[in-house]
Amino acid sequence: MKLRLVTLAALLLGLGVWLSSAIAGTTHRAGARAPAMATPPATATATGMPPIRHVFIIVDENESESTTFGPSSPAPYLAKTLPAEGAFLPNYYGIGHNSLDNYIAMLSGQAPNLDTREDCLFYNNVNPTTIGADGQVQGTGCVYPAGVPTIASQLTTAGLTWRDYNDSMGSDPSREAAACGHPQLDTLDHTQAETATDQYAARHDPFVYFHSIIDNTALCDSHVVNLDLLSHDLASAADTPNYVFITPGLCNDGHDATCANGGPGGLPQANTFLQEWVPKIMSAPAFTQQNGLLMVIFDEAAGSDASACCGEIPGPEASAPGGSGPGGGVTGAVLLSPCIAPGTVSDEPYNHYTMLRSVEDIFGLAHLGYAQLPGERSFGSDVFTGKCAQPPVERLKARAGPGRRVTLTWSAASPAVATSYEVEVSELRPHRTGWHVLARATRERSLRYTGRAGVTDRFRVRGTNLTGTGAWTTSTLRL
């Protein structure tokens, strides 16, 4: 848009690898209860999504689909090379004009208000903070109260990891800090325009518009960081967050036609940025081994295109999200993943609320804000057209022996190979409910168990590999 004058210890993504002192080959007695453990995150397969373990989002600026992906596109890597390697969504829409309202929608499902629609030149609190229908805050302003959830807070609650990487943040310490960089509350935002040494714009970094993030200094400093840290985090899947949000600077995202340092801008410079970072992401272990998903999207269309899709409705404080219309126009998008067949094209309409909803479905989370609108459907089989790696499926057998001894054995029932297993037992009799751990993170394929005479036991096993944790397989035996 044109300037106007008015986490971090990375976790394995829900693999279910829970440490326990129980090991295979040990004789177990009935009644030994499992230790208290955190509930593992929901698996993606429960929502009909492929087992994607890492999501990467790169947001570029202010171009219409017809320009970016047209036959004369000045960004051939983005327009030609990447769609040939993944999925092209020509009917992907922004949800408003100008920039900030789109970014906030991506993170929280909050609709534009009168201040976010104008990019919040003055960095102040949203007021009043009443929350109404569809989780929408019924006030104007910029920084949302701590009680407003975001995809970041959802991921943290689910035991998943996230990080927000910002190109050039902190390059000029007099403008903003190198971590959690944002203006002081109730002051003018001096990051609205790039300088010759600093391209960072707070309005393109939605994480710093939520008190739930910026009020927690340790959290914000470790999670809202400079882009330079991404190369280190990509080196291993364990260090790569489950959710990665990447904001190029005002030159590298195509926002400025000519860079403040005299270099080229616009789509050619955005193309150059993508040529550097997309291969790094797509070759990273988290992407190749754990079914990564990379989305390259634009915040809004160019000019006066204020068209919308997907049943988008205005928020309570801005009757026309696009200024002159209901939305942010057609931008197009490219998605890349081992779960997407090269050359996929989907003409289905999608937008930023759709994108948020899809990420929530991938990680088994509830839908925030306008991501829950009836017209916002998640990416489906029209997008995920590839055959990516799947979690393992096991066969389980329980055999009774002398002295109430039970031998459990399990083997692969699918091409996917497990790297470890969980085994549990439940006694089917009154007042004996719940599952009890027999083994956690074991690599063995059998164990022995001592049961109770006259009691029916139900056993279950599931395997884990780099892709995720498979469903439980059960077997029942009466002694």
Coordinates of N, CA, C and O in Angstrom, one line a residue, residues 236-388:
S236 N 18.2 -28.0 11.5 CA 17.7 -29.3 12.0 C 16.2 -29.2 12.2 O 15.7 -28.1 12.6
A237 N 15.5 -30.3 12.1 CA 14.1 -30.3 12.3 C 13.7 -30.0 13.7 O 12.7 -29.3 14.0
A238 N 14.5 -30.4 14.7 CA 14.3 -30.1 16.1 C 14.3 -28.6 16.4 O 13.6 -28.2 17.3
D239 N 15.1 -27.9 15.7 CA 15.2 -26.4 15.9 C 14.3 -25.6 15.1 O 14.2 -24.4 15.2
T240 N 13.6 -26.2 14.1 CA 12.6 -25.5 13.3 C 11.3 -25.5 13.9 O 10.7 -26.5 14.2
P241 N 10.7 -24.3 14.2 CA 9.4 -24.2 14.8 C 8.3 -24.9 13.9 O 8.5 -25.0 12.7
N242 N 7.2 -25.3 14.5 CA 6.1 -25.8 13.8 C 5.5 -24.8 12.9 O 4.9 -25.1 11.8
Y243 N 5.5 -23.5 13.3 CA 4.9 -22.4 12.6 C 5.9 -21.3 12.4 O 6.5 -20.8 13.4
V244 N 6.2 -21.0 11.1 CA 7.3 -20.0 10.8 C 6.6 -18.9 10.0 O 6.1 -19.2 8.9
F245 N 6.6 -17.7 10.5 CA 6.1 -16.5 9.8 C 7.3 -15.6 9.3 O 8.1 -15.2 10.2
I246 N 7.4 -15.3 8.0 CA 8.5 -14.6 7.5 C 8.0 -13.3 6.9 O 7.2 -13.3 5.9
T247 N 8.6 -12.2 7.4 CA 8.2 -10.9 6.8 C 9.4 -10.3 6.1 O 10.4 -9.8 6.8
P248 N 9.5 -10.2 4.8 CA 10.6 -9.5 4.2 C 10.5 -8.0 4.5 O 9.4 -7.5 4.8
G249 N 11.6 -7.3 4.3 CA 11.6 -5.9 4.5 C 10.9 -5.1 3.4 O 10.5 -5.7 2.4
L250 N 10.7 -3.8 3.5 CA 10.0 -3.0 2.6 C 10.5 -3.0 1.1 O 9.8 -2.7 0.2
C251 N 11.8 -3.4 1.0 CA 12.4 -3.5 -0.3 C 12.2 -4.9 -0.8 O 11.8 -5.1 -2.0
N252 N 12.5 -5.9 0.0 CA 12.4 -7.3 -0.4 C 11.0 -7.9 -0.5 O 10.9 -9.0 -1.1
D253 N 10.0 -7.2 0.0 CA 8.7 -7.8 -0.2 C 7.9 -7.2 -1.4 O 6.8 -7.5 -1.6
G254 N 8.6 -6.3 -2.1 CA 8.0 -5.7 -3.3 C 7.2 -4.5 -3.0 O 6.7 -3.9 -4.0
H255 N 7.2 -4.0 -1.8 CA 6.3 -2.9 -1.4 C 6.8 -1.6 -2.1 O 6.1 -0.8 -2.7
D256 N 8.2 -1.3 -2.0 CA 8.7 -0.1 -2.6 C 9.2 -0.3 -4.0 O 10.0 -1.2 -4.2
A257 N 8.8 0.5 -4.9 CA 9.2 0.3 -6.3 C 10.7 0.5 -6.5 O 11.4 -0.1 -7.3
T258 N 11.3 1.4 -5.7 CA 12.7 1.7 -5.6 C 13.1 1.7 -4.2 O 12.5 2.3 -3.3
C259 N 14.2 1.0 -3.9 CA 14.6 0.8 -2.5 C 15.3 2.1 -2.0 O 15.9 2.9 -2.8
A260 N 15.2 2.4 -0.7 CA 15.8 3.6 -0.1 C 17.3 3.6 -0.3 O 17.9 4.7 -0.2
N261 N 17.9 2.5 -0.4 CA 19.4 2.4 -0.6 C 19.8 2.5 -2.0 O 21.0 2.4 -2.4
G262 N 18.8 2.8 -2.9 CA 19.1 2.9 -4.3 C 19.0 1.7 -5.1 O 19.1 1.7 -6.4
G263 N 18.8 0.5 -4.5 CA 18.7 -0.7 -5.2 C 17.3 -0.9 -5.8 O 16.4 -0.2 -5.6
P264 N 17.2 -2.0 -6.6 CA 15.9 -2.3 -7.3 C 14.9 -2.7 -6.3 O 15.2 -3.3 -5.2
G265 N 13.6 -2.5 -6.5 CA 12.5 -2.9 -5.6 C 11.5 -3.6 -6.4 O 11.7 -4.2 -7.4
G266 N 10.2 -3.5 -5.9 CA 9.1 -4.1 -6.6 C 9.2 -5.6 -6.8 O 9.9 -6.3 -6.0
L267 N 8.4 -6.1 -7.7 CA 8.4 -7.6 -7.9 C 9.8 -8.2 -8.2 O 10.1 -9.3 -7.8
P268 N 10.6 -7.5 -9.0 CA 11.9 -8.1 -9.3 C 12.7 -8.4 -8.0 O 13.4 -9.4 -7.8
Q269 N 12.7 -7.4 -7.0 CA 13.4 -7.6 -5.8 C 12.8 -8.7 -4.9 O 13.5 -9.5 -4.3
A270 N 11.5 -8.7 -4.9 CA 10.8 -9.8 -4.2 C 11.1 -11.2 -4.8 O 11.3 -12.1 -4.0
N271 N 11.2 -11.2 -6.1 CA 11.6 -12.4 -6.8 C 13.0 -12.9 -6.3 O 13.3 -14.1 -6.0
T272 N 14.0 -11.9 -6.2 CA 15.3 -12.2 -5.8 C 15.3 -12.8 -4.3 O 16.0 -13.7 -4.0
F273 N 14.5 -12.2 -3.4 CA 14.4 -12.6 -2.1 C 13.9 -14.1 -2.0 O 14.5 -14.9 -1.3
L274 N 12.9 -14.4 -2.8 CA 12.4 -15.7 -2.8 C 13.4 -16.7 -3.4 O 13.5 -17.9 -2.9
Q275 N 14.1 -16.3 -4.4 CA 15.1 -17.2 -4.9 C 16.2 -17.6 -3.9 O 16.8 -18.7 -3.9
E276 N 16.4 -16.7 -2.9 CA 17.4 -17.0 -1.8 C 16.8 -17.9 -0.8 O 17.4 -18.9 -0.3
W277 N 15.5 -17.6 -0.3 CA 15.0 -18.3 0.9 C 14.1 -19.5 0.6 O 14.1 -20.5 1.4
V278 N 13.4 -19.6 -0.5 CA 12.6 -20.7 -0.8 C 13.4 -22.0 -0.9 O 13.1 -23.0 -0.3
P279 N 14.5 -22.0 -1.6 CA 15.3 -23.3 -1.6 C 15.9 -23.7 -0.3 O 16.0 -24.9 0.0
K280 N 16.2 -22.7 0.6 CA 16.7 -23.0 1.9 C 15.6 -23.7 2.7 O 15.9 -24.7 3.4
I281 N 14.4 -23.2 2.6 CA 13.3 -23.8 3.3 C 12.9 -25.2 2.8 O 12.8 -26.2 3.5
M282 N 12.9 -25.3 1.5 CA 12.5 -26.6 0.9 C 13.5 -27.7 1.0 O 13.2 -28.9 0.8
S283 N 14.7 -27.3 1.3 CA 15.8 -28.3 1.5 C 16.0 -28.6 2.9 O 16.8 -29.5 3.3
A284 N 15.3 -27.9 3.8 CA 15.5 -28.1 5.3 C 14.9 -29.4 5.7 O 13.9 -29.9 5.2
P285 N 15.6 -30.1 6.7 CA 15.0 -31.4 7.2 C 13.6 -31.3 7.7 O 12.8 -32.2 7.4
A286 N 13.2 -30.2 8.3 CA 11.8 -30.1 8.7 C 10.8 -30.1 7.6 O 9.7 -30.6 7.7
F287 N 11.2 -29.6 6.4 CA 10.3 -29.6 5.2 C 10.4 -30.9 4.5 O 9.3 -31.5 4.2
T288 N 11.5 -31.5 4.3 CA 11.6 -32.7 3.5 C 11.3 -34.0 4.3 O 10.7 -34.9 3.8
Q289 N 11.6 -34.0 5.6 CA 11.4 -35.2 6.4 C 10.1 -35.2 7.2 O 9.6 -36.2 7.6
Q290 N 9.5 -34.0 7.4 CA 8.3 -33.9 8.3 C 7.2 -33.2 7.6 O 6.4 -32.5 8.2
N291 N 7.1 -33.3 6.3 CA 6.0 -32.8 5.5 C 5.7 -31.3 5.7 O 4.7 -30.9 6.2
G292 N 6.7 -30.5 5.3 CA 6.5 -29.1 5.4 C 5.5 -28.5 4.4 O 5.2 -29.1 3.4
L293 N 5.0 -27.3 4.7 CA 4.1 -26.6 3.8 C 4.6 -25.2 3.8 O 4.7 -24.5 4.8
L294 N 4.9 -24.7 2.6 CA 5.4 -23.3 2.4 C 4.3 -22.5 1.6 O 3.9 -23.0 0.5
M295 N 3.9 -21.4 2.1 CA 2.9 -20.6 1.4 C 3.5 -19.2 1.1 O 4.1 -18.6 2.0
V296 N 3.5 -18.8 -0.2 CA 3.9 -17.5 -0.6 C 2.7 -16.7 -1.0 O 2.0 -17.1 -1.9
I297 N 2.3 -15.7 -0.2 CA 1.1 -15.0 -0.4 C 1.3 -13.5 -0.4 O 2.5 -13.0 -0.1
F298 N 0.4 -12.7 -0.8 CA 0.4 -11.3 -0.8 C -0.7 -10.7 0.1 O -1.7 -11.3 0.2
D299 N -0.3 -9.6 0.7 CA -1.3 -9.1 1.7 C -2.6 -8.5 1.0 O -3.7 -8.8 1.5
E300 N -2.4 -7.8 -0.1 CA -3.6 -7.2 -0.8 C -3.2 -7.0 -2.3 O -2.1 -7.1 -2.7
A301 N -4.3 -6.8 -3.1 CA -4.1 -6.5 -4.5 C -3.7 -5.1 -4.7 O -3.8 -4.2 -3.8
A302 N -3.2 -4.8 -5.8 CA -2.8 -3.4 -6.2 C -4.0 -2.5 -6.4 O -5.1 -3.0 -6.8
G303 N -3.8 -1.2 -6.3 CA -4.8 -0.3 -6.7 C -6.1 -0.3 -6.0 O -6.2 -0.5 -4.8
S304 N -7.2 -0.2 -6.7 CA -8.5 -0.1 -6.2 C -9.3 -1.4 -6.1 O -10.5 -1.4 -5.8
D305 N -8.7 -2.5 -6.4 CA -9.4 -3.8 -6.4 C -9.7 -4.1 -4.9 O -8.9 -4.4 -4.1
A306 N -11.0 -4.0 -4.6 CA -11.5 -4.3 -3.3 C -12.5 -5.4 -3.3 O -13.4 -5.5 -2.5
S307 N -12.3 -6.4 -4.2 CA -13.2 -7.5 -4.3 C -12.9 -8.5 -3.2 O -11.9 -8.4 -2.5
A308 N -13.9 -9.4 -2.9 CA -13.7 -10.3 -1.8 C -14.3 -11.7 -2.2 O -14.9 -11.8 -3.3
C309 N -14.1 -12.6 -1.4 CA -14.6 -14.0 -1.6 C -15.0 -14.6 -0.3 O -14.9 -14.0 0.8
C310 N -15.5 -15.8 -0.4 CA -15.6 -16.7 0.7 C -16.5 -16.3 1.8 O -16.3 -16.6 3.0
G311 N -17.5 -15.5 1.5 CA -18.5 -15.0 2.5 C -17.9 -14.0 3.5 O -18.5 -13.9 4.6
E312 N -16.9 -13.3 3.1 CA -16.3 -12.3 4.0 C -17.3 -11.3 4.3 O -18.1 -10.8 3.5
I313 N -17.4 -10.9 5.6 CA -18.3 -9.9 6.1 C -17.5 -8.8 6.8 O -16.4 -9.1 7.3
P314 N -18.0 -7.6 6.9 CA -17.3 -6.5 7.6 C -17.2 -6.8 9.1 O -18.0 -7.5 9.7
G315 N -16.2 -6.3 9.8 CA -16.2 -6.3 11.2 C -17.1 -5.3 11.8 O -17.7 -4.5 11.1
P316 N -17.2 -5.3 13.1 CA -18.1 -4.3 13.8 C -17.7 -2.9 13.7 O -18.5 -2.0 13.9
E317 N -16.5 -2.6 13.3 CA -16.0 -1.2 13.3 C -15.6 -0.6 11.9 O -15.0 0.4 11.9
A318 N -15.7 -1.4 10.9 CA -15.4 -0.9 9.5 C -16.3 -1.5 8.5 O -16.2 -2.7 8.2
S319 N -17.2 -0.7 8.0 CA -18.3 -1.2 7.1 C -17.8 -1.7 5.8 O -18.4 -2.6 5.2
A320 N -16.6 -1.2 5.3 CA -16.1 -1.6 4.0 C -14.6 -1.9 4.2 O -13.7 -1.1 4.2
P321 N -14.3 -3.2 4.5 CA -12.9 -3.6 4.8 C -11.9 -3.1 3.7 O -10.8 -2.8 4.0
G322 N -12.3 -3.1 2.4 CA -11.4 -2.7 1.4 C -11.4 -1.2 1.1 O -10.9 -0.8 0.1
G323 N -12.1 -0.4 2.0 CA -12.2 1.0 1.7 C -13.3 1.3 0.8 O -14.3 1.9 1.1
S324 N -13.1 0.9 -0.5 CA -14.1 1.1 -1.5 C -14.9 -0.1 -1.8 O -15.7 -0.1 -2.7
G325 N -14.7 -1.2 -1.0 CA -15.4 -2.4 -1.3 C -15.2 -3.4 -0.2 O -14.7 -3.1 0.9
P326 N -15.7 -4.6 -0.4 CA -15.8 -5.6 0.7 C -14.5 -6.3 1.1 O -14.4 -7.0 2.1
G327 N -13.4 -6.2 0.2 CA -12.2 -7.0 0.5 C -11.0 -6.4 0.0 O -10.9 -5.3 -0.4
G328 N -9.9 -7.3 -0.1 CA -8.6 -6.8 -0.5 C -8.2 -7.1 -1.9 O -7.0 -6.9 -2.3
G329 N -9.1 -7.7 -2.7 CA -8.7 -8.0 -4.1 C -8.0 -9.3 -4.3 O -7.6 -10.0 -3.4
V330 N -7.9 -9.6 -5.6 CA -7.3 -10.9 -6.0 C -5.8 -10.8 -6.1 O -5.3 -10.0 -6.9
T331 N -5.1 -11.6 -5.3 CA -3.6 -11.6 -5.3 C -3.0 -12.8 -5.9 O -1.9 -12.8 -6.4
G332 N -3.7 -14.0 -5.8 CA -3.0 -15.2 -6.1 C -2.1 -15.7 -5.0 O -1.6 -14.9 -4.2
A333 N -1.7 -17.0 -5.0 CA -0.8 -17.5 -4.0 C -0.2 -18.8 -4.6 O -0.8 -19.4 -5.5
V334 N 0.9 -19.2 -4.0 CA 1.6 -20.4 -4.3 C 1.9 -21.2 -3.1 O 2.3 -20.6 -2.1
L335 N 1.5 -22.5 -3.1 CA 1.8 -23.4 -2.0 C 2.7 -24.5 -2.4 O 2.5 -25.1 -3.5
L336 N 3.7 -24.9 -1.6 CA 4.6 -25.9 -1.9 C 4.7 -26.9 -0.7 O 4.8 -26.5 0.4
S337 N 4.7 -28.2 -1.0 CA 4.8 -29.2 0.0 C 5.0 -30.6 -0.6 O 4.6 -30.8 -1.7
P338 N 5.6 -31.5 0.2 CA 5.6 -32.9 -0.3 C 4.2 -33.4 -0.5 O 4.1 -34.5 -1.2
C339 N 3.2 -32.8 0.2 CA 1.8 -33.3 0.1 C 1.1 -32.7 -1.1 O -0.1 -32.8 -1.2
I340 N 1.8 -31.9 -2.0 CA 1.2 -31.3 -3.1 C 1.9 -31.7 -4.4 O 3.1 -31.7 -4.5
A341 N 1.1 -32.2 -5.3 CA 1.7 -32.7 -6.6 C 2.2 -31.5 -7.4 O 1.5 -30.5 -7.5
P342 N 3.4 -31.5 -8.0 CA 3.8 -30.4 -8.8 C 2.8 -30.1 -9.9 O 2.2 -30.9 -10.6
G343 N 2.7 -28.8 -10.2 CA 1.8 -28.3 -11.2 C 0.3 -28.3 -10.9 O -0.5 -28.1 -11.8
T344 N 0.0 -28.4 -9.6 CA -1.4 -28.4 -9.2 C -2.0 -26.9 -9.4 O -1.3 -26.0 -9.1
V345 N -3.2 -26.8 -9.9 CA -3.9 -25.5 -10.0 C -5.3 -25.7 -9.4 O -6.0 -26.6 -9.8
S346 N -5.7 -24.9 -8.5 CA -7.0 -24.9 -7.9 C -7.7 -23.5 -8.1 O -7.1 -22.5 -7.7
D347 N -8.8 -23.5 -8.7 CA -9.6 -22.3 -9.0 C -10.5 -22.0 -7.8 O -11.3 -21.0 -7.9
E348 N -10.5 -22.8 -6.8 CA -11.3 -22.5 -5.6 C -10.9 -21.1 -5.0 O -9.8 -20.8 -4.9
P349 N -11.9 -20.3 -4.5 CA -11.6 -19.1 -3.9 C -11.1 -19.3 -2.4 O -11.7 -20.1 -1.7
Y350 N -10.0 -18.6 -2.0 CA -9.5 -18.6 -0.7 C -9.1 -17.2 -0.3 O -8.9 -16.3 -1.2
N351 N -8.9 -17.0 1.0 CA -8.4 -15.7 1.5 C -7.6 -15.9 2.8 O -7.3 -17.0 3.1
H352 N -7.3 -14.8 3.4 CA -6.4 -14.9 4.6 C -7.1 -15.6 5.8 O -6.5 -16.3 6.6
Y353 N -8.4 -15.4 5.9 CA -9.2 -16.2 6.9 C -9.1 -17.7 6.6 O -9.0 -18.5 7.5
T354 N -9.2 -18.0 5.3 CA -9.1 -19.4 4.9 C -7.7 -19.9 5.3 O -7.6 -21.1 5.8
M355 N -6.7 -19.1 5.0 CA -5.3 -19.6 5.3 C -5.2 -19.9 6.8 O -4.6 -20.9 7.2
L356 N -5.7 -19.0 7.7 CA -5.6 -19.2 9.1 C -6.4 -20.4 9.5 O -5.9 -21.3 10.3
R357 N -7.6 -20.6 8.9 CA -8.4 -21.8 9.2 C -7.6 -23.1 8.9 O -7.6 -24.0 9.6
S358 N -7.0 -23.0 7.7 CA -6.2 -24.2 7.2 C -5.1 -24.6 8.2 O -4.9 -25.7 8.5
V359 N -4.3 -23.6 8.6 CA -3.2 -23.8 9.5 C -3.8 -24.4 10.8 O -3.2 -25.3 11.4
E360 N -4.9 -23.8 11.3 CA -5.5 -24.4 12.5 C -5.9 -25.8 12.4 O -5.7 -26.7 13.3
D361 N -6.5 -26.1 11.2 CA -6.9 -27.5 10.9 C -5.7 -28.4 10.9 O -5.7 -29.6 11.3
I362 N -4.6 -28.0 10.3 CA -3.4 -28.8 10.2 C -2.9 -29.2 11.6 O -2.5 -30.3 11.8
F363 N -3.0 -28.2 12.5 CA -2.4 -28.5 13.9 C -3.5 -28.9 14.8 O -3.3 -29.0 16.1
G364 N -4.8 -29.1 14.4 CA -5.8 -29.6 15.2 C -6.3 -28.5 16.2 O -6.6 -28.8 17.4
L365 N -6.4 -27.3 15.8 CA -6.8 -26.2 16.7 C -8.1 -25.6 16.3 O -8.6 -25.8 15.2
A366 N -8.8 -24.9 17.2 CA -10.0 -24.3 17.0 C -9.9 -23.1 16.0 O -8.8 -22.6 15.8
H367 N -11.0 -22.7 15.4 CA -10.9 -21.6 14.4 C -11.2 -20.3 15.1 O -12.2 -20.1 15.9
L368 N -10.3 -19.3 14.9 CA -10.4 -18.0 15.5 C -11.1 -17.0 14.6 O -11.0 -17.0 13.4
G369 N -11.8 -16.1 15.3 CA -12.4 -14.9 14.6 C -13.2 -15.3 13.3 O -13.9 -16.3 13.3
Y370 N -12.9 -14.6 12.2 CA -13.6 -14.9 11.0 C -13.1 -16.1 10.2 O -13.6 -16.4 9.2
A371 N -12.1 -16.8 10.8 CA -11.8 -18.1 10.2 C -12.9 -19.1 10.4 O -12.9 -20.1 9.7
Q372 N -13.8 -18.8 11.3 CA -15.0 -19.7 11.5 C -16.2 -19.3 10.7 O -17.2 -20.0 10.8
L373 N -16.1 -18.3 9.8 CA -17.3 -18.0 9.0 C -17.7 -19.1 8.1 O -16.8 -19.9 7.6
P374 N -19.0 -19.3 7.9 CA -19.4 -20.5 7.1 C -18.8 -20.6 5.7 O -18.6 -21.7 5.2
G375 N -18.5 -19.4 5.1 CA -17.9 -19.5 3.7 C -16.4 -19.8 3.6 O -15.9 -19.9 2.6
E376 N -15.8 -19.8 4.8 CA -14.3 -20.0 4.8 C -14.0 -21.5 4.9 O -13.9 -22.0 6.0
R377 N -13.8 -22.1 3.8 CA -13.4 -23.5 3.8 C -11.9 -23.6 3.7 O -11.2 -22.8 3.1
S378 N -11.4 -24.7 4.4 CA -9.9 -24.9 4.5 C -9.4 -25.5 3.1 O -10.2 -26.0 2.3
F379 N -8.1 -25.3 2.9 CA -7.5 -26.0 1.8 C -7.9 -27.5 1.8 O -7.8 -28.1 2.9
G380 N -8.2 -28.0 0.7 CA -8.7 -29.4 0.7 C -7.9 -30.3 -0.3 O -6.8 -30.0 -0.7
S381 N -8.6 -31.3 -0.8 CA -8.0 -32.2 -1.8 C -7.7 -31.5 -3.1 O -7.0 -32.1 -3.9
D382 N -8.3 -30.3 -3.4 CA -7.9 -29.6 -4.6 C -6.5 -29.0 -4.5 O -5.9 -28.8 -5.5
V383 N -6.0 -28.9 -3.3 CA -4.7 -28.3 -3.0 C -3.7 -29.5 -2.7 O -2.6 -29.6 -3.3
F384 N -4.1 -30.3 -1.8 CA -3.2 -31.4 -1.3 C -3.4 -32.6 -2.2 O -4.1 -33.5 -1.9
T385 N -2.7 -32.6 -3.3 CA -2.9 -33.6 -4.4 C -1.8 -34.6 -4.4 O -1.8 -35.5 -5.2
G386 N -0.8 -34.5 -3.5 CA 0.4 -35.4 -3.5 C 0.2 -36.5 -2.5 O -0.7 -36.5 -1.7
K387 N 1.1 -37.4 -2.6 CA 1.2 -38.6 -1.7 C 2.4 -38.4 -0.8 O 3.5 -38.8 -1.1
C388 N 2.2 -37.7 0.3 CA 3.3 -37.5 1.2 C 3.4 -38.6 2.2 O 2.5 -39.4 2.4

